[in-house]
mmCIF file of C-alpha atoms in Angstrom:
data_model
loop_
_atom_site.group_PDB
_atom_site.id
_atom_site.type_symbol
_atom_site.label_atom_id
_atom_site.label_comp_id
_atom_site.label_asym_id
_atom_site.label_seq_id
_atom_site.Cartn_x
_atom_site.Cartn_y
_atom_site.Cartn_z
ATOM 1 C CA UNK R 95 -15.418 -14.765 -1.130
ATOM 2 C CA UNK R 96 -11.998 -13.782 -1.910
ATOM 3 C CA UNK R 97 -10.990 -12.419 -5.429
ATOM 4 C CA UNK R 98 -7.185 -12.999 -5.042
ATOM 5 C CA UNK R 99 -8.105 -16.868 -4.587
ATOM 6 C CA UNK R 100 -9.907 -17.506 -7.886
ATOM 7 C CA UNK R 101 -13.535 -17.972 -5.812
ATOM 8 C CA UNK R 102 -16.069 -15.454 -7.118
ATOM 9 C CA UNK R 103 -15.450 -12.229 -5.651
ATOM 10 C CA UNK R 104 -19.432 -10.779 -6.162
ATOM 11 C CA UNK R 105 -20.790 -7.535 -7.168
ATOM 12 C CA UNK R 106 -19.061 -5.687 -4.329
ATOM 13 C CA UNK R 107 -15.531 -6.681 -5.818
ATOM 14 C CA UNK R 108 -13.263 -4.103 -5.141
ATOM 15 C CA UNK R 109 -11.379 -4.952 -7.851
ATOM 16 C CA UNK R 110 -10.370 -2.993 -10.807
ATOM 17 C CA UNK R 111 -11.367 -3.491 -14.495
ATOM 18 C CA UNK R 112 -10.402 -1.688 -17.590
ATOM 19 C CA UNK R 113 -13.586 0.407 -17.310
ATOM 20 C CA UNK R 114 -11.948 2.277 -14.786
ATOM 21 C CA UNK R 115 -8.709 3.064 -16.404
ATOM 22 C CA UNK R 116 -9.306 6.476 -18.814
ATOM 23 C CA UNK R 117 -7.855 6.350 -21.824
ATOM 24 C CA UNK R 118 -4.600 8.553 -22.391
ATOM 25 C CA UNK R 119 -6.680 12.051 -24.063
ATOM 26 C CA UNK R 120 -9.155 11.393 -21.302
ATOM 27 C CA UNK R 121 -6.562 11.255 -18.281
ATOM 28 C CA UNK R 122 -4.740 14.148 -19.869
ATOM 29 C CA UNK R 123 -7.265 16.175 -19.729
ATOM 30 C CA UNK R 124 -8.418 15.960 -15.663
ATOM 31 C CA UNK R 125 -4.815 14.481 -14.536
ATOM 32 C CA UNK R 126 -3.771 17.752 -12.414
ATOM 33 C CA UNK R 127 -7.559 17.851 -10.574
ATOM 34 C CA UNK R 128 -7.352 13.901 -10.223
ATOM 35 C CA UNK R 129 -3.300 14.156 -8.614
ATOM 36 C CA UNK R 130 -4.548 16.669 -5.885
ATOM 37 C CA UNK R 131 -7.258 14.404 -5.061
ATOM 38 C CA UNK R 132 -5.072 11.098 -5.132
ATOM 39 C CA UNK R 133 -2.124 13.693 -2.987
ATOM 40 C CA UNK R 134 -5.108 14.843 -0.701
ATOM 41 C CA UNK R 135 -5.841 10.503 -0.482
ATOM 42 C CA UNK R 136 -2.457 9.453 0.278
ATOM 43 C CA UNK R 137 -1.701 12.529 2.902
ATOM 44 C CA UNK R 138 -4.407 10.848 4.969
ATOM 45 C CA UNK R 139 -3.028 7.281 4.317
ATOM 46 C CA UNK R 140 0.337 8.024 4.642
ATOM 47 C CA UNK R 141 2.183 6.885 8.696
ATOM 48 C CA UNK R 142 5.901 8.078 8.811
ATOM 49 C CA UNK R 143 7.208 5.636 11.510
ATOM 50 C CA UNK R 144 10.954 6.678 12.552
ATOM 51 C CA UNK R 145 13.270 8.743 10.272
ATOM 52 C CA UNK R 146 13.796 6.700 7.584
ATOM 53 C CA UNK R 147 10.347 4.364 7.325
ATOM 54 C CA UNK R 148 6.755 4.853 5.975
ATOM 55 C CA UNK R 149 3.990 3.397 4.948
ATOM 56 C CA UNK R 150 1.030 4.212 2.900
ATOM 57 C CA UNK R 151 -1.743 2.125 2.808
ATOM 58 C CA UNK R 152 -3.504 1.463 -0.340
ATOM 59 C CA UNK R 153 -6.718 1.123 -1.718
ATOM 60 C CA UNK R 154 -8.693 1.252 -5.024
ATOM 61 C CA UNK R 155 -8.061 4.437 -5.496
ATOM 62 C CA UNK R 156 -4.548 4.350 -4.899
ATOM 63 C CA UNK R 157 -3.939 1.367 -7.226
ATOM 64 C CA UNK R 158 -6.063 3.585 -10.110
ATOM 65 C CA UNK R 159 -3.876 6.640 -10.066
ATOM 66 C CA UNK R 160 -0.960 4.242 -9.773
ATOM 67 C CA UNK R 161 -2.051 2.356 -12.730
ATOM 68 C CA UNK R 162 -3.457 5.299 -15.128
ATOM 69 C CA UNK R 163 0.462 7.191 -14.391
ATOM 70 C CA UNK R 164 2.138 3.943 -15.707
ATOM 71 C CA UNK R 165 -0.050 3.821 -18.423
ATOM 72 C CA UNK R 166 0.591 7.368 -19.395
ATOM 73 C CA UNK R 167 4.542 6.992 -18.705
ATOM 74 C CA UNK R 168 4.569 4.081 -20.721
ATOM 75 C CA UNK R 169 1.617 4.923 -23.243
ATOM 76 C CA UNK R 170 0.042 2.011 -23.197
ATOM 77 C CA UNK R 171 -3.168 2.100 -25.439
ATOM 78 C CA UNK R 172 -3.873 -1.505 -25.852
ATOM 79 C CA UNK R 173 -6.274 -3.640 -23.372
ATOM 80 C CA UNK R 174 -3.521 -6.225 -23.023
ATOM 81 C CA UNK R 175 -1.103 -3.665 -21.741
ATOM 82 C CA UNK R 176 -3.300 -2.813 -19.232
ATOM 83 C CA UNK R 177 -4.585 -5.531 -18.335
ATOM 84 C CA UNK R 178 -1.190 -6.842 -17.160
ATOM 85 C CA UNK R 179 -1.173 -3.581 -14.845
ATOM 86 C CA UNK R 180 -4.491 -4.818 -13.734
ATOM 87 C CA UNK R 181 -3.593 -7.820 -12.669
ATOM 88 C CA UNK R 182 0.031 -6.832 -10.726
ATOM 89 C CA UNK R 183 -1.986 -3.611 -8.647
ATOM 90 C CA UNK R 184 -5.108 -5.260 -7.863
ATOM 91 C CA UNK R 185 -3.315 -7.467 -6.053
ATOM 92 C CA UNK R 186 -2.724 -4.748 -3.677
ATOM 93 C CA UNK R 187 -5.957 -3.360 -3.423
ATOM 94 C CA UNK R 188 -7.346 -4.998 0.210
ATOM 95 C CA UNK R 189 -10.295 -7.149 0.647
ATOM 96 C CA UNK R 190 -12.668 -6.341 3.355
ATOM 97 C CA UNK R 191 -10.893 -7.124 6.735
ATOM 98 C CA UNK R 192 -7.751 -6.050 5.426
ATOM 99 C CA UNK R 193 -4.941 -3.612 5.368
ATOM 100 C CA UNK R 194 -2.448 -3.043 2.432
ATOM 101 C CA UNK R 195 0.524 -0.855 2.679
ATOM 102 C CA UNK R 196 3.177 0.063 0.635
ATOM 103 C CA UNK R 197 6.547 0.537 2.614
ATOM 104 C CA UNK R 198 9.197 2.524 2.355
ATOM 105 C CA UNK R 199 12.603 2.922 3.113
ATOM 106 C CA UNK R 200 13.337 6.348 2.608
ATOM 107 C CA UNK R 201 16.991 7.251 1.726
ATOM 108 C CA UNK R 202 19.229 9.202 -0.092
ATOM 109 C CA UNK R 203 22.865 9.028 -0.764
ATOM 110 C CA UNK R 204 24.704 6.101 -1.631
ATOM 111 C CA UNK R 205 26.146 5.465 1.545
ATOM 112 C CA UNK R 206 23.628 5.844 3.327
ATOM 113 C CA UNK R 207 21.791 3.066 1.260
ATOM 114 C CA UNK R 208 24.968 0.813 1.044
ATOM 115 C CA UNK R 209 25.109 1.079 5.036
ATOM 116 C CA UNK R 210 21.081 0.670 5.562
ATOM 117 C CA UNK R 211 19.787 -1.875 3.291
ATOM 118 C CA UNK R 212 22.281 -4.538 4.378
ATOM 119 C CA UNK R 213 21.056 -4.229 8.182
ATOM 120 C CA UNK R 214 17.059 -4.228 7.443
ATOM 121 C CA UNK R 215 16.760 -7.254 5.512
ATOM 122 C CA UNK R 216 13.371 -9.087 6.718
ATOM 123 C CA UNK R 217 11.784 -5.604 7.943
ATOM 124 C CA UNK R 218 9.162 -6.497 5.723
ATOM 125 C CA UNK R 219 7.213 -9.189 8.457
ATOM 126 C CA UNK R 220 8.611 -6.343 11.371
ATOM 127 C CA UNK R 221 5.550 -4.344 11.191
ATOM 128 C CA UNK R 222 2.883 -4.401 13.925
ATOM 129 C CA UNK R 223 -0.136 -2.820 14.518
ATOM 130 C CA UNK R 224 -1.057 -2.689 18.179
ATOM 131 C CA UNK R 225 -4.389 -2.580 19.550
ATOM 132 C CA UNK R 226 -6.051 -0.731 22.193
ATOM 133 C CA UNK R 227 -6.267 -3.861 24.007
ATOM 134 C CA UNK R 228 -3.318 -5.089 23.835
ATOM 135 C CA UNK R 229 -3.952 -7.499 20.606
ATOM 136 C CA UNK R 230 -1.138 -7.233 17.568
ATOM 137 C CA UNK R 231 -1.621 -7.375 14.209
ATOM 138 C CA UNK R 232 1.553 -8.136 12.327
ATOM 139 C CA UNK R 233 2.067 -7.521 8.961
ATOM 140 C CA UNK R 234 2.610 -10.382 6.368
ATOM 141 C CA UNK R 235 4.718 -9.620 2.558
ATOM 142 C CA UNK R 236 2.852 -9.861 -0.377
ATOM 143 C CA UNK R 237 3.156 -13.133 -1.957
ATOM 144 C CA UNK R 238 3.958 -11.965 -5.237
ATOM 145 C CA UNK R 239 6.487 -9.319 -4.653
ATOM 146 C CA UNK R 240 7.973 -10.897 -1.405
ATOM 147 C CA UNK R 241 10.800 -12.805 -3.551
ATOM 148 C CA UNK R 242 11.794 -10.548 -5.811
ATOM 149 C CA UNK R 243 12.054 -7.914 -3.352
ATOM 150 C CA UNK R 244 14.380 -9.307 -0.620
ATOM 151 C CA UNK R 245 17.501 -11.528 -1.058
ATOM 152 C CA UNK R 246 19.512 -12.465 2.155
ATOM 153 C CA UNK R 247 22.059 -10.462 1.997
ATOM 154 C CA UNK R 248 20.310 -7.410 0.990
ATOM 155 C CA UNK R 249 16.571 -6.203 1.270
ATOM 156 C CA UNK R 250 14.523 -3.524 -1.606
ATOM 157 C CA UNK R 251 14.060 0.288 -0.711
ATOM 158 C CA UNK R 252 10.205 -0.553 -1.193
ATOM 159 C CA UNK R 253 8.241 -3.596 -0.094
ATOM 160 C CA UNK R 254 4.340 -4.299 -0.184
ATOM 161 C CA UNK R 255 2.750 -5.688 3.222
ATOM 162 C CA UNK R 256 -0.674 -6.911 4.077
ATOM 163 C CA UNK R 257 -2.518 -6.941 7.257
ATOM 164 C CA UNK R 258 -5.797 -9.423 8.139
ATOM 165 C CA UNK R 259 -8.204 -8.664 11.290
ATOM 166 C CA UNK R 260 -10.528 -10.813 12.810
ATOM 167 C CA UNK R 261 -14.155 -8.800 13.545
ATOM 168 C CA UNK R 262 -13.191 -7.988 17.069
ATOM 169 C CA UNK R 263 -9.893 -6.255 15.807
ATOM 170 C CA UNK R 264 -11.642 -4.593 13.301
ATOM 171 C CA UNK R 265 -14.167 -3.333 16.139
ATOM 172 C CA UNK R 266 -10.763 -2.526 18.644
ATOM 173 C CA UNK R 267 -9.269 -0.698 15.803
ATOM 174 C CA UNK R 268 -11.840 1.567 15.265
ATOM 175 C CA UNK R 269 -12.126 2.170 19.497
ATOM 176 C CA UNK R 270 -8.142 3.568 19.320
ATOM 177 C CA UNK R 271 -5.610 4.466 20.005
ATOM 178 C CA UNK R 272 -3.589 2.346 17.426
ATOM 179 C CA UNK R 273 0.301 1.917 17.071
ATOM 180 C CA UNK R 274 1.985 1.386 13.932
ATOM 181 C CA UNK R 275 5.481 -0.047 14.797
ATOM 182 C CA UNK R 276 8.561 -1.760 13.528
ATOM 183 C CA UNK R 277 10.503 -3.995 15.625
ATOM 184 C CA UNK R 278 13.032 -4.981 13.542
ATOM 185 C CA UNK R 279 16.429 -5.845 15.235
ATOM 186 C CA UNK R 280 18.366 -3.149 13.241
ATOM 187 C CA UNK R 281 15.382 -0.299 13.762
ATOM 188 C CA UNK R 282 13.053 -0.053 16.225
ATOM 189 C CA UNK R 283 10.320 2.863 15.958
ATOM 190 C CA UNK R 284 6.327 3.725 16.354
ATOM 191 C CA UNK R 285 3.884 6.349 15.966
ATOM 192 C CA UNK R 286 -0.016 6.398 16.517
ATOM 193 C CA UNK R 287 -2.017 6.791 14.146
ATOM 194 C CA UNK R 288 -3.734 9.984 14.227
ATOM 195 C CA UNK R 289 -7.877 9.968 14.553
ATOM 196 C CA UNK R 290 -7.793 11.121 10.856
ATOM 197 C CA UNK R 291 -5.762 7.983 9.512
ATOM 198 C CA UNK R 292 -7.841 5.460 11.717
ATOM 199 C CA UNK R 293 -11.039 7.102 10.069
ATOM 200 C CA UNK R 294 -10.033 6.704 6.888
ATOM 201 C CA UNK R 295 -8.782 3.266 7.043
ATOM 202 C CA UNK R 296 -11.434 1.716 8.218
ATOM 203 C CA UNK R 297 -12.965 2.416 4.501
ATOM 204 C CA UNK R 298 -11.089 -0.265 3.978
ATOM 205 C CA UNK R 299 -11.387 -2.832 6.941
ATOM 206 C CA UNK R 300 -14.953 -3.169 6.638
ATOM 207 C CA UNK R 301 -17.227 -3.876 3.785
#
């Protein structure tokens, strides 16, 4: 069953509650081990795909360290204020079966933004994992960020995607090799995932 739906999501949620969020002293104290972990996470989650597009994909983990650093930037100390974080990142935490990336659109300059962002609206559903035989997995945006992020004229430097396998994809994924690709009109790029990244993420496609 299917936290993000409302249906009970059991006692192998993956989920986040505010037991798992330190409190500010606590964080301070073990944030620079905890960072080289969470770096030493997202190195191995982390597909560069062309010269101007990644993606990292996200998990529990992930959506902690992102949480406990906006807690700490903001100082938030109450359970409401974090709570609200709560409920925005584990939105982006995958269920079993899943993929959840975070993707980027990495530029700098003002031109170079001005000339690139116009041209890649809707690269957020042109992002395709291909199988070893020959299935596709295309990405879908996340509900709740997919408006806000992209208008027509114009699409967001950042956008949050989600990918959902059946059991024989899952089973084909883990076989390799596996392409990450965009096929948007304006950009057009790909890269296999290395064995290391397919490992990892499969923490997060099965249970």
């Amino acid at each position: 069953m299917n936290a993000r739906n409302g249906t009970d999501p059991g006692p192998r949620s993956r989920m986040l509650t505010l037991d798992d969020i330190a409190d500010l002293r606590a964080y301070e104290r073990d944030r620079d081990t905890y960072r080289r972990t969470v770096i030493e996470l997202k190195r191995r989650r982390r597909v560069p795909v062309g010269s101007i597009v990644s993606l990292v994909f996200e998990n529990r983990e992930t959506m902690r360290a992102q949480i406990q650093e906006m807690a700490r930037a903001e100082k938030m100390v109450s359970d409401d204020q974090i709570q609200k974080e709560l409920d925005v990142y584990n939105a982006l935490i995958p269920d079993p079966g899943e993929l959840s990336a975070t993707l980027f659109i990495e530029l700098t300059g003002e031109d170079a933004l001005r000339n690139w962002l116009p041209r890649l609206v809707g690269i957020e559903h042109s992002v395709v994992l291909g199988l070893p035989d020959g299935d596709r997995v295309r990405a879908v945006p996340e509900a709740a960020h997919a408006d806000a992020l992209t208008r027509p004229e114009i699409t967001a430097s950042v956008h949050y995607i989600r990918f959902g396998f059946t059991p024989a994809q899952i089973e084909a994924f883990a076989a390799g090799p596996v392409t990450l690709a965009v096929d948007h009109p304006e950009y057009r790029a790909e890269s296999v995932l290395s064995d290391e990244v397919r490992t990892e993420l499969l923490t997060d496609l099965r249970p």
